[in-house]
Tab-separated table of C-alpha atoms in Angstrom:
chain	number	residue	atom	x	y	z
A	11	UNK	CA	-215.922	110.739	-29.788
A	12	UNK	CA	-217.852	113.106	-32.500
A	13	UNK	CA	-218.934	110.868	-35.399
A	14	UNK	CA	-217.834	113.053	-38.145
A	15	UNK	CA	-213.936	113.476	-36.760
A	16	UNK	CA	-214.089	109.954	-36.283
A	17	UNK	CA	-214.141	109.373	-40.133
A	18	UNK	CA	-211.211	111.232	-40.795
A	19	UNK	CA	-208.878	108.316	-39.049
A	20	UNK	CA	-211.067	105.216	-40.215
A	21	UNK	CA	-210.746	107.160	-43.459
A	22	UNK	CA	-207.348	106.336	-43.364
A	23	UNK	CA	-206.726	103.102	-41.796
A	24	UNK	CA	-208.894	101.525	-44.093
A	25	UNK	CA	-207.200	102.644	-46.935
A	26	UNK	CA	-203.989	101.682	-45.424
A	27	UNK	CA	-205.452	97.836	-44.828
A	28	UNK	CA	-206.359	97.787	-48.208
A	29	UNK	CA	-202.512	98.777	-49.660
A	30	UNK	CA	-200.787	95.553	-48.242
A	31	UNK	CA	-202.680	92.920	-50.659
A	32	UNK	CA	-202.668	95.660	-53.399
A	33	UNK	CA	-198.768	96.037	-53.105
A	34	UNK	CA	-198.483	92.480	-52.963
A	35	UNK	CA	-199.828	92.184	-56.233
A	36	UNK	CA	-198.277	94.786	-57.540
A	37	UNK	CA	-194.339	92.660	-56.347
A	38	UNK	CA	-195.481	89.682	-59.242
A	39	UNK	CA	-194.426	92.485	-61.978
A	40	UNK	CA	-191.680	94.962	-60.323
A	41	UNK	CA	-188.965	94.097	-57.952
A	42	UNK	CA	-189.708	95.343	-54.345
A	43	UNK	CA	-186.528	98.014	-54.129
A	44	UNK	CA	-187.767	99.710	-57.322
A	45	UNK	CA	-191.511	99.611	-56.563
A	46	UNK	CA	-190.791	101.560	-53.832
A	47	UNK	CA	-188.432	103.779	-55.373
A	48	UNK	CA	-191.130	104.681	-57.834
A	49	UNK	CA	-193.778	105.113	-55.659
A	50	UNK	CA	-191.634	107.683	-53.674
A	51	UNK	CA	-190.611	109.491	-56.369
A	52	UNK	CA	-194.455	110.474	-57.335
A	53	UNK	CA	-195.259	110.679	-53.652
A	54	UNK	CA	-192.073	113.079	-53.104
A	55	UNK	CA	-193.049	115.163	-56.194
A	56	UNK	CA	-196.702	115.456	-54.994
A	57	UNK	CA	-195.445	116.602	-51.185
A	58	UNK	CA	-193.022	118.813	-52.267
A	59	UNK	CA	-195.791	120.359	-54.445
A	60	UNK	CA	-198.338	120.925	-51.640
A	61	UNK	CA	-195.159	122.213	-49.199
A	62	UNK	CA	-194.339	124.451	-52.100
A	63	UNK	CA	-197.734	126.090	-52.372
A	64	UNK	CA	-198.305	126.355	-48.179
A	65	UNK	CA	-194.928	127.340	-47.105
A	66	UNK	CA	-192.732	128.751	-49.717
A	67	UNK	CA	-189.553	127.952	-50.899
A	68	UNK	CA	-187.755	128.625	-48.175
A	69	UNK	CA	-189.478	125.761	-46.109
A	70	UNK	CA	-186.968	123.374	-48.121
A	71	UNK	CA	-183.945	124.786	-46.369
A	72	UNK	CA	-182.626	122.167	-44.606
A	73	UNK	CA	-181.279	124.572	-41.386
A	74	UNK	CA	-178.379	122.817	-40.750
A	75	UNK	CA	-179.569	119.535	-39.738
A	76	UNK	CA	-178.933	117.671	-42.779
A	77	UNK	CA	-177.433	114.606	-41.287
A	78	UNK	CA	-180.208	114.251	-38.823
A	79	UNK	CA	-182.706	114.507	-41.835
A	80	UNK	CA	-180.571	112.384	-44.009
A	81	UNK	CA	-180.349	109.433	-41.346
A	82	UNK	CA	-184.544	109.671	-40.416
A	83	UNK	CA	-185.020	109.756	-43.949
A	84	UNK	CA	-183.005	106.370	-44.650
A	85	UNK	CA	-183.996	104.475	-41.630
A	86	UNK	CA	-187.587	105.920	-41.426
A	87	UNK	CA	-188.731	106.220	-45.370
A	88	UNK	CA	-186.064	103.858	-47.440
A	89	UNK	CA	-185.911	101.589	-44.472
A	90	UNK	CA	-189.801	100.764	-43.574
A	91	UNK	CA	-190.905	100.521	-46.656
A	92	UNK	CA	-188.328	98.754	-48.580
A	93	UNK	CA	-188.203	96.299	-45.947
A	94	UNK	CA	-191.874	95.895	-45.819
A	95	UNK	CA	-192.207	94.839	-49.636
A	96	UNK	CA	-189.315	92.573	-49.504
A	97	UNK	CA	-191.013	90.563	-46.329
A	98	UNK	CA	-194.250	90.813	-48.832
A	99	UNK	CA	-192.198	88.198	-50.691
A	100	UNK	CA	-192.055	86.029	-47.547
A	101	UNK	CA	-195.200	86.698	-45.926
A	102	UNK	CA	-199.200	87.292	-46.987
A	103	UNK	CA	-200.235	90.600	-46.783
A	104	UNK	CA	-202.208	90.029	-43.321
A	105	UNK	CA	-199.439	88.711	-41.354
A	106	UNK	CA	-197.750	92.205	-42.985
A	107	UNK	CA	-200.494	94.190	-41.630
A	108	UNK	CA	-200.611	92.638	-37.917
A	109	UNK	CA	-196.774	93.314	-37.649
A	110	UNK	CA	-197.514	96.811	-38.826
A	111	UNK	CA	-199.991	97.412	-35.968
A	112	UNK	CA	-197.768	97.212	-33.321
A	113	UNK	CA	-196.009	100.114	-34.161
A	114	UNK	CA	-197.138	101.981	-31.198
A	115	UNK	CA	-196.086	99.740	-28.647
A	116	UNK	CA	-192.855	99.343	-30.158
A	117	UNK	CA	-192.290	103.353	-30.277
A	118	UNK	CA	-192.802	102.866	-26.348
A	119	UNK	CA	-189.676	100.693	-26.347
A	120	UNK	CA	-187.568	102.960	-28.053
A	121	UNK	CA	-188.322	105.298	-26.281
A	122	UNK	CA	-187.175	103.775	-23.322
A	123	UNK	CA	-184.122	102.824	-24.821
A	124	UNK	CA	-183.445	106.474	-26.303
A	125	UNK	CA	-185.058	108.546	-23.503
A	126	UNK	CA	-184.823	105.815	-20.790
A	127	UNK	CA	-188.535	107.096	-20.442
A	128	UNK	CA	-189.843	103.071	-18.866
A	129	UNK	CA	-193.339	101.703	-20.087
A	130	UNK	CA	-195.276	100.471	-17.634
A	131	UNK	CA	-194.852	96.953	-17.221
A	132	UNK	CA	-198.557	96.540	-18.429
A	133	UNK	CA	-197.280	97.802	-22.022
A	134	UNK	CA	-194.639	95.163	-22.196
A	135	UNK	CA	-196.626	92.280	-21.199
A	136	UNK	CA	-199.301	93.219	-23.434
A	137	UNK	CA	-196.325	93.754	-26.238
A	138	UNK	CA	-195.655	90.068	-26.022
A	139	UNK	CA	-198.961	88.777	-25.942
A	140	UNK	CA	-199.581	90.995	-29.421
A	141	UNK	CA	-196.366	89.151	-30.798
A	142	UNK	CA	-197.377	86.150	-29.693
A	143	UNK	CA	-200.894	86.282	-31.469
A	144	UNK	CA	-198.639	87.421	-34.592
A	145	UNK	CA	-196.655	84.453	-34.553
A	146	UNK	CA	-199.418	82.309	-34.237
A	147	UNK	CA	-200.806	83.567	-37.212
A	148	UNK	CA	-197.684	83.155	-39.445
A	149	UNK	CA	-197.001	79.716	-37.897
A	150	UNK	CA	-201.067	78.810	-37.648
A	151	UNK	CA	-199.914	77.694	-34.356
A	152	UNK	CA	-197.143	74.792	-35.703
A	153	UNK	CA	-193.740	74.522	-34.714
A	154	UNK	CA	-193.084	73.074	-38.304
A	155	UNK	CA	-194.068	77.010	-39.207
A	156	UNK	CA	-192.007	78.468	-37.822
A	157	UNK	CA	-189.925	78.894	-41.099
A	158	UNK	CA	-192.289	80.721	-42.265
A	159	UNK	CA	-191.791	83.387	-39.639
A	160	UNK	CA	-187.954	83.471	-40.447
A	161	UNK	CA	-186.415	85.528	-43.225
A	162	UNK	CA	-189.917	88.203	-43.755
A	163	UNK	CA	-190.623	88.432	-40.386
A	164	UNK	CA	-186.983	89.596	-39.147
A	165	UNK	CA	-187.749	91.832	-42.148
A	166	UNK	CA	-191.079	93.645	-40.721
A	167	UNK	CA	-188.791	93.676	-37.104
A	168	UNK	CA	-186.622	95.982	-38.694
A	169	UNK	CA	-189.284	97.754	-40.796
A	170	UNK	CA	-191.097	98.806	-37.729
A	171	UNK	CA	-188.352	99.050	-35.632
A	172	UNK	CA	-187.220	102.019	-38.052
A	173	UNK	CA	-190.586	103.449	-38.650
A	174	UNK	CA	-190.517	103.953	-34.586
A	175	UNK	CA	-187.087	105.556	-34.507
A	176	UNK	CA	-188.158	107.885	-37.353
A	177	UNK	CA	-191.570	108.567	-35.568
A	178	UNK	CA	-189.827	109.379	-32.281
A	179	UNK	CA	-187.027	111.084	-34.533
A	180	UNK	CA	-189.982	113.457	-35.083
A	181	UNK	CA	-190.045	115.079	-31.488
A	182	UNK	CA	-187.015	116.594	-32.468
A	183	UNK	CA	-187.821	118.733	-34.970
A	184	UNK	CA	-190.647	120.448	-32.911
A	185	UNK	CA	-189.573	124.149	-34.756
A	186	UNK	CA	-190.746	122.943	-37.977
A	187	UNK	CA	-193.919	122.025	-39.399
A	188	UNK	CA	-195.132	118.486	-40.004
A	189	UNK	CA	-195.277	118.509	-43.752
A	190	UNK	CA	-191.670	120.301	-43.974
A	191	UNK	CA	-190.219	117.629	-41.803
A	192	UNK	CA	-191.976	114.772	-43.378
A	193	UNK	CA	-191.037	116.601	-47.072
A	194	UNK	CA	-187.822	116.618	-46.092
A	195	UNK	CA	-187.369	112.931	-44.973
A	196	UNK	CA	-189.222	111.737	-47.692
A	197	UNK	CA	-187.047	113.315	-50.125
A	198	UNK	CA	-183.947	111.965	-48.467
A	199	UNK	CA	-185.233	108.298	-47.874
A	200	UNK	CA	-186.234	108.720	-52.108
A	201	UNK	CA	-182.642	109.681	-52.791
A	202	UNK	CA	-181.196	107.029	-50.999
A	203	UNK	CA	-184.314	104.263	-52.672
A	204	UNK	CA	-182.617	105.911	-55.484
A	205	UNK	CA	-179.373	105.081	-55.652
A	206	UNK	CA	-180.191	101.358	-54.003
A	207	UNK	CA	-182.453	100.999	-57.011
A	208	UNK	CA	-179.752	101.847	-59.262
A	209	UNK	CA	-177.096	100.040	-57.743
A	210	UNK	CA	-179.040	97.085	-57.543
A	211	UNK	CA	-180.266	97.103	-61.080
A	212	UNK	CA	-175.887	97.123	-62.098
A	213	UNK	CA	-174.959	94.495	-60.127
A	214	UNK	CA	-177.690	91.978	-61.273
A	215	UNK	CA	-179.861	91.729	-57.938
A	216	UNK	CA	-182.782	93.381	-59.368
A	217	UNK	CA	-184.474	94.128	-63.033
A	218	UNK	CA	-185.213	97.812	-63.948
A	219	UNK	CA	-189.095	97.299	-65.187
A	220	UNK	CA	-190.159	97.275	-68.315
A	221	UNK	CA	-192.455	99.742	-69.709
A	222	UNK	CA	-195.219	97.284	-69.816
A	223	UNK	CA	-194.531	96.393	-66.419
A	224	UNK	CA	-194.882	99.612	-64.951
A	225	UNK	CA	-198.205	100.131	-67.084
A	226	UNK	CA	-199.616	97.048	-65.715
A	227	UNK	CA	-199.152	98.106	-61.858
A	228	UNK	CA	-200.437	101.764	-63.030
A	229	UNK	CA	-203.715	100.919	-60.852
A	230	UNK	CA	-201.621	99.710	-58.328
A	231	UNK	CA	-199.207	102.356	-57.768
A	232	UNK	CA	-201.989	105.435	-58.535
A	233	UNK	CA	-203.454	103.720	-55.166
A	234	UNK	CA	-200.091	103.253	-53.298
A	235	UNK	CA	-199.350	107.110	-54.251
A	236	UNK	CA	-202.953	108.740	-54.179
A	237	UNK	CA	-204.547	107.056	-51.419
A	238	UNK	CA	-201.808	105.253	-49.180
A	239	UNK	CA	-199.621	108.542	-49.451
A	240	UNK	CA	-201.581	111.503	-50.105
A	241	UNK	CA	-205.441	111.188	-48.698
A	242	UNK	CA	-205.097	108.661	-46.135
A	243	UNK	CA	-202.362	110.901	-44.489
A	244	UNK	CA	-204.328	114.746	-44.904
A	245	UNK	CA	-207.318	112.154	-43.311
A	246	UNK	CA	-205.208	110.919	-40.327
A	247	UNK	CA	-203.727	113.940	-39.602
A	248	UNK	CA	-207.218	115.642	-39.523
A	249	UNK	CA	-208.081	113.413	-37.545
A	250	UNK	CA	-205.407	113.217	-34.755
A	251	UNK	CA	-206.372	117.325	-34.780
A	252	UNK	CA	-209.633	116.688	-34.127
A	253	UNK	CA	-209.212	113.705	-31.745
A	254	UNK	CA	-205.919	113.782	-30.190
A	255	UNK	CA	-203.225	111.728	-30.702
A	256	UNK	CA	-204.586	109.168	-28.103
A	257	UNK	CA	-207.541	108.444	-29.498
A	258	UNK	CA	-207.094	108.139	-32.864
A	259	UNK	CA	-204.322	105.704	-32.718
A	260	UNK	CA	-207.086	103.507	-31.518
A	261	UNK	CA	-207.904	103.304	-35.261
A	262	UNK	CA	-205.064	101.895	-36.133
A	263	UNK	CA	-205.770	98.442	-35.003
A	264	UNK	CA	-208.115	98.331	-37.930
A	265	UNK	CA	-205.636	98.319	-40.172
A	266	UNK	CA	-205.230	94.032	-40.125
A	267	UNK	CA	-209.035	93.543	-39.924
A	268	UNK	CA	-209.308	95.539	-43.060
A	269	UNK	CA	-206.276	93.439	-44.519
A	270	UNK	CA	-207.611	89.931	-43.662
A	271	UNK	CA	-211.442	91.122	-44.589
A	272	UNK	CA	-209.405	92.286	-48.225
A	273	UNK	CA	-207.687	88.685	-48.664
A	274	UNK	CA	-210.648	86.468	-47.330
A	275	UNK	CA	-213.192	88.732	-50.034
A	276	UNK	CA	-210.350	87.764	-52.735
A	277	UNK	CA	-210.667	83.793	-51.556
A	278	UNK	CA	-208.096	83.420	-48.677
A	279	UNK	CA	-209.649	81.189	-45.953
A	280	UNK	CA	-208.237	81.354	-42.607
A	281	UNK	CA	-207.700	78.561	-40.304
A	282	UNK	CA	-209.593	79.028	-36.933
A	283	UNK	CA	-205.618	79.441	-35.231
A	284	UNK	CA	-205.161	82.299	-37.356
A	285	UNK	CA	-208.767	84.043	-36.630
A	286	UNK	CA	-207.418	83.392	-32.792
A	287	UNK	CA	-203.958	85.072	-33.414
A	288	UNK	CA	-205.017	88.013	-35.005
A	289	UNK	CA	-207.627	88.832	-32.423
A	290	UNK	CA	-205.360	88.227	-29.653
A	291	UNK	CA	-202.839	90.963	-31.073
A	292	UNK	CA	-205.329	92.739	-31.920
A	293	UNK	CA	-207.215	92.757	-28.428
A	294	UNK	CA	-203.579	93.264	-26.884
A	295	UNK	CA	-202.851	96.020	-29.264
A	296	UNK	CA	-206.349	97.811	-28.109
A	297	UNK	CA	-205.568	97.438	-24.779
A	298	UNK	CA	-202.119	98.617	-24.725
A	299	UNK	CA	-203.854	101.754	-26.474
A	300	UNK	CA	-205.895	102.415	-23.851
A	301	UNK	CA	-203.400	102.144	-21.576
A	302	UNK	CA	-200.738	104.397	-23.084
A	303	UNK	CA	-204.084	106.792	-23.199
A	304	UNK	CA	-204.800	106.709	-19.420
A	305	UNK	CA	-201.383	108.134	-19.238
A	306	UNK	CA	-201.717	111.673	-21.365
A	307	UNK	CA	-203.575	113.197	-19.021
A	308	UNK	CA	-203.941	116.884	-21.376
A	309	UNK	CA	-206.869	116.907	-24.234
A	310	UNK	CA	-204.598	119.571	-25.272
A	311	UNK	CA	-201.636	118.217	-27.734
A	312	UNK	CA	-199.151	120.262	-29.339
A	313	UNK	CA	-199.571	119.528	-33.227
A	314	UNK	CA	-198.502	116.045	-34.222
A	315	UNK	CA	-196.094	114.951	-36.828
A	316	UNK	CA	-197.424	113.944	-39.926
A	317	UNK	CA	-197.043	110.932	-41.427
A	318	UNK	CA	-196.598	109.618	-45.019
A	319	UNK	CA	-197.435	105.659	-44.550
A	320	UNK	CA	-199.854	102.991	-42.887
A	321	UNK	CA	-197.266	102.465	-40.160
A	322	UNK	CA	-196.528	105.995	-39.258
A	323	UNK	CA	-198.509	106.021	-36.034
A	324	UNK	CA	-198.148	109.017	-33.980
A	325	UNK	CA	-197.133	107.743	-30.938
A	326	UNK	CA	-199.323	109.281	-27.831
A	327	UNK	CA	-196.742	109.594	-25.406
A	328	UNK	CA	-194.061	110.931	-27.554
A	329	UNK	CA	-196.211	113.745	-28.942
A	330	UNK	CA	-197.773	114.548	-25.443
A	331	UNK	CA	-193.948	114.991	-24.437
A	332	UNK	CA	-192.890	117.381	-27.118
């Protein structure tokens, strides 16, 4: 693995470790729906931008697949990412992050359930073992935790769960480039962040912000946007170029290291149970890796979809299957 490729991916899942404890403080001012709607809005503007100046205008067509774009967009885009702020109401950012790490594994299952394409049973045993060393971590191995688990954990379950159907949504759209589909998407998941936002704000569930509150998550959101949106993805995506696919979803089990390293620098100190959870997911997680690696047996990969988020792992099978 050539040093200087390798920085392209570590690039990015540092900055992605970083974003969960930066969101989180960012949720003590704005509501989660409209923190997200207003970080996709600036990230839409900025893609749309850059797809503008590389592909034209006529790379915004939608070529008749609207309601496939439209239904990615909502489950992959709306879906992760409002889901993952609310459950940052429930949960610390590091139990966020370790949930967020087994994307891969869990883009195996759906493809299995989609494709009927059957991990090895090596995958799914080493799947549980990675949730098991996540719910040791959230419960810090009590039964009398296990409320803690409850309402933001089902949330990051269905946060992932859509980020895998979006990423394996991706091998569909093959013809197309991976900024115009991720453009695309992200401009319908905005939309529909949108009109949630709105309709939420009506009915009372949620507080448009203030001026002053959007001023004092500026820093906040200009990182969320910039760095979590804009140069960790042109980094990852260099990087799965230069790597493949296989290898540089290695990286991506850095991404809860970097978050605990964040919240233990601001004062968090673990208990020993949750140092032991998080490095038995994350041992699982490497593991299952390397497995689903031993599997793509071409160097060669057809360009992979790009992704606009810490979770939106390329998955190495689904790409080496386009």
């Amino acid at each position: 693995m050539r040093p200087r490729s390798a920085a392209y991916p570590l690039l990015a899942v540092l900055s992605w470790g970083v974003m969960f404890p930066v969101l989180a403080s960012a949720l003590t001012r704005v509501d989660p729906l409209n923190l997200t709607t207003a970080r996709y809005l600036l990230a839409a503007l900025i893609l749309v931008a850059i797809l503008l100046l590389r592909e034209g205008a006529g790379a915004l067509r939608l070529g008749g697949r609207a309601v496939e774009v439209a239904v990615l967009g909502v489950v992959g885009f709306a879906g992760f990412n409002v889901l993952t702020n609310l459950a940052l109401e429930h949960a610390a950012p590091q139990q966020i992050a370790l949930f967020v790490a087994t994307t891969p594994v869990i883009t195996q299952l759906v493809r299995w359930a989609r494709d009927g394409v059957r991990p090895k049973p090596l995958l799914l045993a080493l799947s549980l073992v990675a949730l098991l060393g996540v719910g040791l971590v959230i419960t810090r191995g009590s039964l009398t935790g296990l409320g803690q688990f409850g309402l933001g954990g089902l949330m990051m379950i269905g946060a992932v769960l859509g980020w895998a159907i979006y990423t394996h949504g991706a091998s569909q759209f093959g013809a197309w480039s991976p900024l115009r589909y991720t453009t695309l998407t992200a401009l319908a998941g905005t939309a529909a962040m949108l009109a949630a936002s709105v309709l939420a704000d009506g009915i009372g569930w949620q507080h448009a912000p203030a001026a002053a509150d959007l001023v004092a998550v500026a820093p906040q959101l200009a990182y969320a946007v910039i760095m979590g949106a804009v140069i960790a993805v042109l980094a990852w995506n260099t990087g799965v170029q230069r790597l493949g696919a296989a290898n540089a979803a290695l990286f991506m089990n850095l991404v809860p290291v970097t978050t605990f390293t964040v919240q233990i620098v601001r004062g968090y100190r673990p208990e020993p149970i949750e140092l032991v959870g998080a490095a038995i997911t994350i041992a699982a997680l490497v593991a299952a890796n390397l497995a689903t690696r031993a599997r793509t047996v071409t160097p060669s990969l057809p360009q992979p979809t790009a992704v606009t988020d810490p979770v939106a792992v390329v998955d190495p099978v689904a790409v080496a299957n386009r």
